[in-house]
Amino acid sequence: MEDEAHVPLIADDMKSQVTCCHRKVTRLKLIGICVICTLSVLFITKACIARRWSERTCKFPSSEYNLANDNRKRRLPQSIIIGVKKAGTGALRHFLDLHPDVITASKEPNFFSFRYENGFDWYKSLMPYSSEGQITIEKSSNNFHHEQAPGRTFAFNSTIKLIVVVREPVERAISDYTQRVINNRSRRKFEESVFNFRTGEINREYICIRPSLYHTNLKRWLKYFPLNQIHIVDGENLKRNPYEEIYKVEEFLGLSHQVRREQFVFNATKGFFCFRTSSVVECLRENKGRQHIVVDEEVKARLKRHFRPLNELFFKQIGQRFDWS
Ligand code: A3P
C-alpha cells in the first residue's frame, strides 16, 4: 500500500519538473529569438546610418540597401568629374547622385593628382558600394590643372568618361581666393598675388589663377583623350537650370533620363537650387554659393581683359561658346 501510494507521488513530481523544464526551454528560446532580432535590427540600422553619415547617400529603403542584392561591392570609377574647382563640381556631384543608376564617392580622392602614391587599393577604398548596373563617379577637382593627372588617368582607364565644369574664369578665381582666405590659407590681398609686383604681369602660376587657364589645362588632357570623351558642363547654366545640364550629362554617360525637373527646388534664401531626394529637400553646404571677398573693379576688368583671348582659344578648342563677357 505504502509502495502503491508512493508511485503516483513520484510521477506527479516528475511531471511537474518536465513541465517546468519545458517552460524554461520555451522561455529561453523566446528570449534568444528576441535578442537575435534586436541585434539584427541594430546592426542593419547602424550600417545604414554609418553609410548615410559618411556618404550622405543611403538611398534607403530603395535598391541601395536591398539585402537580397549581394553583388554590391566597391568599384573603381567609370567616370570622373576632374574639375574645375569652384565652378560647381559639388552641385554636379550631388545632382548626379539623384539618378538611381549613379553612385558617387563623397570624398574627393584627388588620386591622380596629389595622392597617386597611396595606390589603387586606397583609391578603391574611397569608392562607395555599388550594384552591377550602377555607374560609380568620383570628383577630384584638382585633377584638371595637375601636370601628371591626364597621363595617370589614361594609364588607369583609357576609355573613362571625363566631366569638366567651367565657369567665367575671373569669378572662379575670386571664389577660389575667397575659400583660401576663409580657410586661413591666404593673408595677401588678391591683387598682390595675382599680379607680379615687378613686371605687373598676371601671375599664371598663382594657385587661384592656374585652374582658370581652361585652354592650357584642357590641352594636356586632349593629348590623351579625344574631345568626345570629355563632357563640358556650363557652370553658369548649372546654377540657373540644373535640370538642363544634368539631362546632358545623363546622355553623355549613356544613362536613361531619370532625374526629373521637379527634383530641383529653387531656394530663394540661398539663391540656388536645392534638390529633392525621396522626401526631403537638401541644399548644398553654406561654403557653396557664398559671398565673395570684394575685389577692386579695376583689378577684375584687367583680369577679364587678360582672359578674353584665352577664353576664345578655349571656345575654339571645345567647339562651344559661353557668354563670359
Ligand atoms: P561660389 O561659392 O563662388 O558661389 P565647387 O563645388 O566646384 O567648389 O563650386 C562651388 C560653386 O558652385 C559655388 O561657387 C556656386 O556658385 C556653384 N553652385 C552651382 N550650383 C549650386 C547650388 N545649387 N548650390 C550652391 N552652389 C552652387
mmCIF file of C-alpha atoms and ligand atoms in Angstrom:
data_model
loop_
_atom_site.group_PDB
_atom_site.id
_atom_site.type_symbol
_atom_site.label_atom_id
_atom_site.label_comp_id
_atom_site.label_asym_id
_atom_site.label_seq_id
_atom_site.Cartn_x
_atom_site.Cartn_y
_atom_site.Cartn_z
ATOM 1 C CA MET A 1 0.000 0.000 0.000
ATOM 2 C CA GLU A 2 2.721 2.216 1.030
ATOM 3 C CA ASP A 3 4.570 1.479 -2.232
ATOM 4 C CA GLU A 4 1.447 1.916 -4.306
ATOM 5 C CA ALA A 5 0.730 5.259 -2.692
ATOM 6 C CA HIS A 6 4.283 6.413 -3.319
ATOM 7 C CA VAL A 7 4.322 5.764 -7.082
ATOM 8 C CA PRO A 8 1.848 8.454 -8.199
ATOM 9 C CA LEU A 9 3.628 10.894 -5.875
ATOM 10 C CA ILE A 10 6.939 10.391 -7.725
ATOM 11 C CA ALA A 11 5.179 10.542 -11.112
ATOM 12 C CA ASP A 12 3.486 13.856 -10.186
ATOM 13 C CA ASP A 13 6.800 15.299 -9.120
ATOM 14 C CA MET A 14 8.493 14.249 -12.350
ATOM 15 C CA LYS A 15 5.602 15.648 -14.403
ATOM 16 C CA SER A 16 5.875 19.000 -12.705
ATOM 17 C CA GLN A 17 9.646 19.021 -13.289
ATOM 18 C CA VAL A 18 9.231 18.200 -17.002
ATOM 19 C CA THR A 19 6.573 20.917 -17.454
ATOM 20 C CA CYS A 20 8.732 23.359 -15.569
ATOM 21 C CA CYS A 21 11.781 22.470 -17.731
ATOM 22 C CA HIS A 22 9.741 22.653 -20.891
ATOM 23 C CA ARG A 23 8.504 26.126 -19.900
ATOM 24 C CA LYS A 24 12.063 27.169 -19.116
ATOM 25 C CA VAL A 25 13.314 25.991 -22.543
ATOM 26 C CA THR A 26 10.469 27.780 -24.331
ATOM 27 C CA ARG A 27 11.149 30.978 -22.379
ATOM 28 C CA LEU A 28 14.884 30.733 -23.156
ATOM 29 C CA LYS A 29 14.122 30.157 -26.827
ATOM 30 C CA LEU A 30 11.866 33.186 -26.902
ATOM 31 C CA ILE A 31 14.445 35.384 -25.209
ATOM 32 C CA GLY A 32 17.103 34.111 -27.630
ATOM 33 C CA ILE A 33 14.979 34.901 -30.667
ATOM 34 C CA CYS A 34 14.224 38.382 -29.274
ATOM 35 C CA VAL A 35 17.929 39.070 -28.687
ATOM 36 C CA ILE A 36 18.858 37.907 -32.202
ATOM 37 C CA CYS A 37 16.103 40.036 -33.770
ATOM 38 C CA THR A 38 17.066 43.131 -31.758
ATOM 39 C CA LEU A 39 20.748 42.703 -32.609
ATOM 40 C CA SER A 40 19.971 42.269 -36.324
ATOM 41 C CA VAL A 41 17.821 45.407 -36.412
ATOM 42 C CA LEU A 42 20.515 47.351 -34.548
ATOM 43 C CA PHE A 43 23.228 46.096 -36.880
ATOM 44 C CA ILE A 44 21.331 46.981 -40.069
ATOM 45 C CA THR A 45 20.326 50.416 -38.748
ATOM 46 C CA LYS A 46 23.882 51.135 -37.632
ATOM 47 C CA ALA A 47 25.289 50.107 -41.028
ATOM 48 C CA CYS A 48 22.816 52.327 -42.816
ATOM 49 C CA ILE A 49 23.320 55.320 -40.543
ATOM 50 C CA ALA A 50 27.109 54.988 -40.753
ATOM 51 C CA ARG A 51 26.915 54.868 -44.510
ATOM 52 C CA ARG A 52 24.466 57.744 -44.722
ATOM 53 C CA TRP A 53 26.760 59.723 -42.465
ATOM 54 C CA SER A 54 29.917 59.055 -44.412
ATOM 55 C CA GLU A 55 28.454 59.165 -47.876
ATOM 56 C CA ARG A 56 25.321 61.202 -47.325
ATOM 57 C CA THR A 57 23.594 58.954 -49.789
ATOM 58 C CA CYS A 58 21.951 55.976 -48.183
ATOM 59 C CA LYS A 59 19.112 55.629 -50.647
ATOM 60 C CA PHE A 60 17.265 53.592 -48.054
ATOM 61 C CA PRO A 61 14.982 51.732 -48.481
ATOM 62 C CA SER A 62 15.364 51.511 -52.280
ATOM 63 C CA SER A 63 17.884 49.354 -54.135
ATOM 64 C CA GLU A 64 20.882 50.734 -52.241
ATOM 65 C CA TYR A 65 20.274 48.678 -49.154
ATOM 66 C CA ASN A 66 18.497 45.788 -50.738
ATOM 67 C CA LEU A 67 19.791 42.920 -48.659
ATOM 68 C CA ALA A 68 18.893 40.430 -51.368
ATOM 69 C CA ASN A 69 21.297 42.254 -53.669
ATOM 70 C CA ASP A 70 24.587 40.712 -52.643
ATOM 71 C CA ASN A 71 26.642 41.699 -55.712
ATOM 72 C CA ARG A 72 27.297 45.100 -54.158
ATOM 73 C CA LYS A 73 30.945 45.974 -53.844
ATOM 74 C CA ARG A 74 33.346 48.872 -54.167
ATOM 75 C CA ARG A 75 34.175 49.505 -57.801
ATOM 76 C CA LEU A 76 36.704 51.834 -59.402
ATOM 77 C CA PRO A 77 35.011 54.764 -61.171
ATOM 78 C CA GLN A 78 33.784 54.651 -64.739
ATOM 79 C CA SER A 79 33.568 58.429 -64.821
ATOM 80 C CA ILE A 80 35.425 61.264 -63.060
ATOM 81 C CA ILE A 81 34.493 64.899 -62.538
ATOM 82 C CA ILE A 82 38.040 66.240 -62.965
ATOM 83 C CA GLY A 83 37.300 69.888 -62.179
ATOM 84 C CA VAL A 84 37.255 72.781 -62.346
ATOM 85 C CA LYS A 85 37.230 73.587 -58.645
ATOM 86 C CA LYS A 86 34.816 76.362 -57.624
ATOM 87 C CA ALA A 87 32.906 76.031 -60.880
ATOM 88 C CA GLY A 88 30.062 73.902 -59.481
ATOM 89 C CA THR A 89 31.621 70.443 -59.160
ATOM 90 C CA GLY A 90 29.936 69.799 -55.791
ATOM 91 C CA ALA A 91 26.490 70.697 -57.122
ATOM 92 C CA LEU A 92 27.031 68.443 -60.132
ATOM 93 C CA ARG A 93 28.055 65.503 -57.962
ATOM 94 C CA HIS A 94 25.024 65.812 -55.707
ATOM 95 C CA PHE A 95 22.652 66.261 -58.625
ATOM 96 C CA LEU A 96 24.025 63.194 -60.413
ATOM 97 C CA ASP A 97 23.538 61.193 -57.257
ATOM 98 C CA LEU A 98 19.787 61.636 -57.764
ATOM 99 C CA HIS A 99 19.994 59.160 -60.625
ATOM 100 C CA PRO A 100 19.252 55.600 -59.433
ATOM 101 C CA ASP A 101 21.961 54.169 -61.711
ATOM 102 C CA VAL A 102 24.638 56.513 -60.402
ATOM 103 C CA ILE A 103 26.544 56.355 -57.163
ATOM 104 C CA THR A 104 29.110 58.979 -56.296
ATOM 105 C CA ALA A 105 32.028 58.991 -53.857
ATOM 106 C CA SER A 106 31.508 61.501 -51.080
ATOM 107 C CA LYS A 107 35.193 62.272 -50.536
ATOM 108 C CA GLU A 108 37.432 63.830 -53.160
ATOM 109 C CA PRO A 109 40.271 61.351 -53.690
ATOM 110 C CA ASN A 110 42.407 63.667 -55.882
ATOM 111 C CA PHE A 111 44.212 60.401 -56.522
ATOM 112 C CA PHE A 112 45.633 61.096 -59.979
ATOM 113 C CA SER A 113 46.950 64.451 -58.811
ATOM 114 C CA PHE A 114 48.246 64.516 -55.224
ATOM 115 C CA ARG A 115 47.643 61.049 -53.796
ATOM 116 C CA TYR A 116 48.893 58.737 -56.537
ATOM 117 C CA GLU A 117 51.496 57.170 -54.273
ATOM 118 C CA ASN A 118 48.680 55.936 -51.978
ATOM 119 C CA GLY A 119 47.989 53.216 -54.549
ATOM 120 C CA PHE A 120 44.877 51.767 -56.148
ATOM 121 C CA ASP A 121 43.723 49.838 -53.060
ATOM 122 C CA TRP A 122 43.474 53.136 -51.203
ATOM 123 C CA TYR A 123 41.694 54.729 -54.164
ATOM 124 C CA LYS A 124 39.185 51.883 -54.310
ATOM 125 C CA SER A 125 38.567 52.059 -50.578
ATOM 126 C CA LEU A 126 37.130 55.571 -51.099
ATOM 127 C CA MET A 127 34.574 54.341 -53.603
ATOM 128 C CA PRO A 128 31.026 53.651 -52.445
ATOM 129 C CA TYR A 129 29.391 50.235 -52.658
ATOM 130 C CA SER A 130 27.593 49.868 -55.948
ATOM 131 C CA SER A 131 25.435 47.316 -57.714
ATOM 132 C CA GLU A 132 26.458 45.801 -61.024
ATOM 133 C CA GLY A 133 24.435 48.131 -63.245
ATOM 134 C CA GLN A 134 25.378 51.339 -61.424
ATOM 135 C CA ILE A 135 27.981 53.837 -62.606
ATOM 136 C CA THR A 136 30.489 54.897 -59.976
ATOM 137 C CA ILE A 137 31.530 58.532 -60.245
ATOM 138 C CA GLU A 138 34.090 60.396 -58.205
ATOM 139 C CA LYS A 139 35.009 64.065 -58.279
ATOM 140 C CA SER A 140 38.572 65.264 -57.875
ATOM 141 C CA SER A 141 38.675 68.914 -58.750
ATOM 142 C CA ASN A 142 42.453 69.223 -58.502
ATOM 143 C CA ASN A 143 42.962 66.784 -61.375
ATOM 144 C CA PHE A 144 42.134 69.290 -64.095
ATOM 145 C CA HIS A 145 45.141 71.572 -63.593
ATOM 146 C CA HIS A 146 47.632 68.915 -62.445
ATOM 147 C CA GLU A 147 50.509 68.153 -64.829
ATOM 148 C CA GLN A 148 50.546 64.375 -64.371
ATOM 149 C CA ALA A 149 46.838 63.676 -63.854
ATOM 150 C CA PRO A 150 45.950 63.180 -67.563
ATOM 151 C CA GLY A 151 48.692 60.581 -68.217
ATOM 152 C CA ARG A 152 47.958 58.709 -64.997
ATOM 153 C CA THR A 153 44.219 58.694 -65.680
ATOM 154 C CA PHE A 154 44.817 57.377 -69.189
ATOM 155 C CA ALA A 155 47.070 54.602 -67.843
ATOM 156 C CA PHE A 156 44.285 53.644 -65.420
ATOM 157 C CA ASN A 157 41.478 53.561 -67.994
ATOM 158 C CA SER A 158 41.803 54.944 -71.496
ATOM 159 C CA THR A 159 38.013 54.809 -72.065
ATOM 160 C CA ILE A 160 36.970 56.556 -68.862
ATOM 161 C CA LYS A 161 34.390 59.331 -69.243
ATOM 162 C CA LEU A 162 35.607 62.704 -68.027
ATOM 163 C CA ILE A 163 33.465 65.621 -66.925
ATOM 164 C CA VAL A 164 34.645 69.228 -66.575
ATOM 165 C CA VAL A 165 32.531 72.033 -65.128
ATOM 166 C CA VAL A 166 33.562 75.520 -66.231
ATOM 167 C CA ARG A 167 32.561 78.973 -65.086
ATOM 168 C CA GLU A 168 33.579 82.516 -66.026
ATOM 169 C CA PRO A 169 37.304 82.261 -65.154
ATOM 170 C CA VAL A 170 37.715 85.515 -63.175
ATOM 171 C CA GLU A 171 34.711 84.844 -60.908
ATOM 172 C CA ARG A 172 36.017 81.315 -60.451
ATOM 173 C CA ALA A 173 39.425 82.645 -59.394
ATOM 174 C CA ILE A 174 37.821 85.034 -56.885
ATOM 175 C CA SER A 175 35.690 82.215 -55.487
ATOM 176 C CA ASP A 176 38.869 80.147 -55.102
ATOM 177 C CA TYR A 177 40.629 83.056 -53.377
ATOM 178 C CA THR A 178 37.634 83.602 -51.044
ATOM 179 C CA GLN A 179 37.853 79.968 -49.984
ATOM 180 C CA ARG A 180 41.595 80.260 -49.297
ATOM 181 C CA VAL A 181 41.094 83.353 -47.155
ATOM 182 C CA ILE A 182 38.241 81.747 -45.196
ATOM 183 C CA ASN A 183 40.410 78.663 -44.611
ATOM 184 C CA ASN A 184 43.299 80.883 -43.450
ATOM 185 C CA ARG A 185 45.441 79.838 -46.385
ATOM 186 C CA SER A 186 45.987 83.333 -47.742
ATOM 187 C CA ARG A 187 46.716 86.601 -45.985
ATOM 188 C CA ARG A 188 47.751 88.636 -49.005
ATOM 189 C CA LYS A 189 45.351 90.780 -50.961
ATOM 190 C CA PHE A 190 44.049 89.205 -54.167
ATOM 191 C CA GLU A 191 45.822 91.710 -56.428
ATOM 192 C CA GLU A 192 49.123 91.218 -54.599
ATOM 193 C CA SER A 193 49.103 87.520 -55.543
ATOM 194 C CA VAL A 194 47.555 87.834 -58.963
ATOM 195 C CA PHE A 195 49.985 90.383 -60.395
ATOM 196 C CA ASN A 196 53.743 90.060 -60.429
ATOM 197 C CA PHE A 197 54.810 93.067 -58.349
ATOM 198 C CA ARG A 198 57.918 93.717 -60.521
ATOM 199 C CA THR A 199 56.547 93.322 -64.029
ATOM 200 C CA GLY A 200 52.853 93.955 -63.336
ATOM 201 C CA GLU A 201 52.081 90.854 -65.465
ATOM 202 C CA ILE A 202 49.447 88.340 -64.422
ATOM 203 C CA ASN A 203 50.925 85.528 -62.397
ATOM 204 C CA ARG A 204 49.578 82.489 -64.231
ATOM 205 C CA GLU A 205 51.185 80.135 -61.753
ATOM 206 C CA TYR A 206 49.206 81.582 -58.835
ATOM 207 C CA ILE A 207 47.145 78.763 -57.326
ATOM 208 C CA CYS A 208 43.868 80.676 -57.768
ATOM 209 C CA ILE A 209 44.626 81.531 -61.403
ATOM 210 C CA ARG A 210 46.069 78.254 -62.737
ATOM 211 C CA PRO A 211 42.767 76.272 -62.726
ATOM 212 C CA SER A 212 41.102 79.092 -64.710
ATOM 213 C CA LEU A 213 43.507 78.625 -67.637
ATOM 214 C CA TYR A 214 40.998 76.318 -69.288
ATOM 215 C CA HIS A 215 42.637 76.144 -72.708
ATOM 216 C CA THR A 216 46.104 75.279 -71.362
ATOM 217 C CA ASN A 217 44.793 72.716 -68.879
ATOM 218 C CA LEU A 218 42.440 71.011 -71.307
ATOM 219 C CA LYS A 219 45.197 70.794 -73.919
ATOM 220 C CA ARG A 220 47.063 68.466 -71.572
ATOM 221 C CA TRP A 221 44.036 66.137 -71.339
ATOM 222 C CA LEU A 222 43.490 66.242 -75.084
ATOM 223 C CA LYS A 223 46.941 64.739 -75.583
ATOM 224 C CA TYR A 224 45.481 61.524 -74.193
ATOM 225 C CA PHE A 225 41.702 61.648 -74.593
ATOM 226 C CA PRO A 226 39.539 62.570 -77.598
ATOM 227 C CA LEU A 227 37.205 65.523 -77.049
ATOM 228 C CA ASN A 228 34.116 63.305 -77.280
ATOM 229 C CA GLN A 229 35.299 61.534 -74.120
ATOM 230 C CA ILE A 230 35.251 64.821 -72.199
ATOM 231 C CA HIS A 231 31.935 66.442 -71.367
ATOM 232 C CA ILE A 232 31.937 70.163 -70.602
ATOM 233 C CA VAL A 233 29.273 71.373 -68.170
ATOM 234 C CA ASP A 234 28.256 75.033 -68.280
ATOM 235 C CA GLY A 235 28.635 76.030 -64.612
ATOM 236 C CA GLU A 236 26.555 79.200 -65.051
ATOM 237 C CA ASN A 237 23.665 77.219 -66.532
ATOM 238 C CA LEU A 238 24.071 74.586 -63.812
ATOM 239 C CA LYS A 239 23.113 77.351 -61.364
ATOM 240 C CA ARG A 240 20.216 78.697 -63.435
ATOM 241 C CA ASN A 241 18.868 75.471 -64.843
ATOM 242 C CA PRO A 242 20.400 72.384 -63.247
ATOM 243 C CA TYR A 243 17.885 70.051 -64.898
ATOM 244 C CA GLU A 244 19.128 71.003 -68.382
ATOM 245 C CA GLU A 245 22.770 70.317 -67.503
ATOM 246 C CA ILE A 246 22.024 67.007 -65.779
ATOM 247 C CA TYR A 247 19.972 65.920 -68.802
ATOM 248 C CA LYS A 248 23.062 66.425 -70.981
ATOM 249 C CA VAL A 249 25.313 64.535 -68.560
ATOM 250 C CA GLU A 250 22.835 61.620 -68.488
ATOM 251 C CA GLU A 251 23.110 61.492 -72.251
ATOM 252 C CA PHE A 252 26.922 61.644 -72.164
ATOM 253 C CA LEU A 253 27.042 58.763 -69.670
ATOM 254 C CA GLY A 254 24.603 56.704 -71.717
ATOM 255 C CA LEU A 255 22.006 56.758 -68.944
ATOM 256 C CA SER A 256 18.247 56.888 -69.320
ATOM 257 C CA HIS A 257 16.752 60.240 -68.293
ATOM 258 C CA GLN A 258 15.592 59.575 -64.766
ATOM 259 C CA VAL A 259 16.405 62.766 -62.883
ATOM 260 C CA ARG A 260 13.232 64.845 -63.009
ATOM 261 C CA ARG A 261 12.803 68.615 -63.291
ATOM 262 C CA GLU A 262 10.634 68.640 -60.129
ATOM 263 C CA GLN A 263 13.572 67.314 -58.123
ATOM 264 C CA PHE A 264 15.212 70.742 -58.322
ATOM 265 C CA VAL A 265 13.703 73.242 -55.949
ATOM 266 C CA PHE A 266 14.801 76.864 -56.003
ATOM 267 C CA ASN A 267 15.639 78.207 -52.561
ATOM 268 C CA ALA A 268 15.153 81.982 -52.613
ATOM 269 C CA THR A 269 17.067 82.500 -49.345
ATOM 270 C CA LYS A 270 20.116 80.661 -50.640
ATOM 271 C CA GLY A 271 19.676 81.945 -54.173
ATOM 272 C CA PHE A 272 20.421 78.485 -55.562
ATOM 273 C CA PHE A 273 18.657 75.305 -56.474
ATOM 274 C CA CYS A 274 18.387 72.618 -53.840
ATOM 275 C CA PHE A 275 17.421 69.047 -54.647
ATOM 276 C CA ARG A 276 14.708 66.668 -53.580
ATOM 277 C CA THR A 277 15.710 63.170 -52.538
ATOM 278 C CA SER A 278 12.918 60.703 -51.667
ATOM 279 C CA SER A 279 11.111 63.007 -49.233
ATOM 280 C CA VAL A 280 13.475 65.741 -48.075
ATOM 281 C CA VAL A 281 14.846 68.777 -49.873
ATOM 282 C CA GLU A 282 18.596 69.129 -49.382
ATOM 283 C CA CYS A 283 20.748 72.140 -50.162
ATOM 284 C CA LEU A 284 24.492 72.303 -50.627
ATOM 285 C CA ARG A 285 26.507 73.380 -47.607
ATOM 286 C CA GLU A 286 26.998 77.078 -46.826
ATOM 287 C CA ASN A 287 30.511 77.044 -48.315
ATOM 288 C CA LYS A 288 28.894 76.605 -51.728
ATOM 289 C CA GLY A 289 27.289 79.736 -53.081
ATOM 290 C CA ARG A 290 28.709 82.225 -50.629
ATOM 291 C CA GLN A 291 29.564 85.909 -50.785
ATOM 292 C CA HIS A 292 32.915 86.608 -52.397
ATOM 293 C CA ILE A 293 35.616 88.823 -50.985
ATOM 294 C CA VAL A 294 35.275 92.214 -52.639
ATOM 295 C CA VAL A 295 37.856 92.729 -55.361
ATOM 296 C CA ASP A 296 38.511 96.121 -56.899
ATOM 297 C CA GLU A 297 36.549 96.566 -60.154
ATOM 298 C CA GLU A 298 39.684 97.788 -61.945
ATOM 299 C CA VAL A 299 41.532 94.586 -60.963
ATOM 300 C CA LYS A 300 38.624 92.496 -62.231
ATOM 301 C CA ALA A 301 38.485 94.396 -65.515
ATOM 302 C CA ARG A 302 42.222 93.922 -66.038
ATOM 303 C CA LEU A 303 41.929 90.220 -65.384
ATOM 304 C CA LYS A 304 38.956 89.897 -67.718
ATOM 305 C CA ARG A 305 40.930 91.618 -70.486
ATOM 306 C CA HIS A 306 43.730 89.128 -69.906
ATOM 307 C CA PHE A 307 41.384 86.146 -70.069
ATOM 308 C CA ARG A 308 39.444 87.256 -73.159
ATOM 309 C CA PRO A 309 41.851 85.819 -75.791
ATOM 310 C CA LEU A 310 42.433 82.723 -73.647
ATOM 311 C CA ASN A 311 38.692 82.128 -73.497
ATOM 312 C CA GLU A 312 38.486 82.442 -77.279
ATOM 313 C CA LEU A 313 41.134 79.736 -77.602
ATOM 314 C CA PHE A 314 39.149 77.553 -75.226
ATOM 315 C CA PHE A 315 35.865 78.051 -77.148
ATOM 316 C CA LYS A 316 37.623 77.084 -80.366
ATOM 317 C CA GLN A 317 39.182 74.062 -78.683
ATOM 318 C CA ILE A 318 35.819 72.694 -77.492
ATOM 319 C CA GLY A 319 33.661 73.963 -80.371
ATOM 320 C CA GLN A 320 31.283 75.677 -77.982
ATOM 321 C CA ARG A 321 30.898 79.248 -76.632
ATOM 322 C CA PHE A 322 29.825 80.635 -73.271
ATOM 323 C CA ASP A 323 28.685 84.147 -72.508
ATOM 324 C CA TRP A 324 31.513 85.282 -70.220
ATOM 325 C CA SER A 325 31.568 88.906 -71.305
HETATM 326 P P1 A3P B 1 30.504 80.324 -55.105
HETATM 327 O O1 A3P B 1 30.586 79.879 -53.705
HETATM 328 O O2 A3P B 1 31.649 81.105 -55.580
HETATM 329 O O3 A3P B 1 29.195 80.960 -55.475
HETATM 330 P P2 A3P B 1 32.616 73.761 -56.293
HETATM 331 O O4 A3P B 1 31.602 72.820 -55.769
HETATM 332 O O5 A3P B 1 33.267 73.280 -57.552
HETATM 333 O O6 A3P B 1 33.576 74.182 -55.246
HETATM 334 O O7 A3P B 1 31.839 75.069 -56.766
HETATM 335 C C1 A3P B 1 31.210 75.930 -55.861
HETATM 336 C C2 A3P B 1 30.271 76.785 -56.669
HETATM 337 O O8 A3P B 1 29.155 76.014 -57.077
HETATM 338 C C3 A3P B 1 29.682 77.930 -55.907
HETATM 339 O O9 A3P B 1 30.582 78.998 -56.017
HETATM 340 C C4 A3P B 1 28.346 78.166 -56.629
HETATM 341 O O10 A3P B 1 28.367 79.291 -57.437
HETATM 342 C C5 A3P B 1 28.213 76.955 -57.534
HETATM 343 N N1 A3P B 1 26.903 76.303 -57.494
HETATM 344 C C6 A3P B 1 26.261 75.832 -58.585
HETATM 345 N N2 A3P B 1 25.085 75.331 -58.247
HETATM 346 C C7 A3P B 1 24.961 75.470 -56.911
HETATM 347 C C8 A3P B 1 23.927 75.117 -55.993
HETATM 348 N N3 A3P B 1 22.810 74.542 -56.395
HETATM 349 N N4 A3P B 1 24.130 75.415 -54.672
HETATM 350 C C9 A3P B 1 25.278 76.015 -54.279
HETATM 351 N N5 A3P B 1 26.283 76.365 -55.112
HETATM 352 C C10 A3P B 1 26.129 76.098 -56.426
#
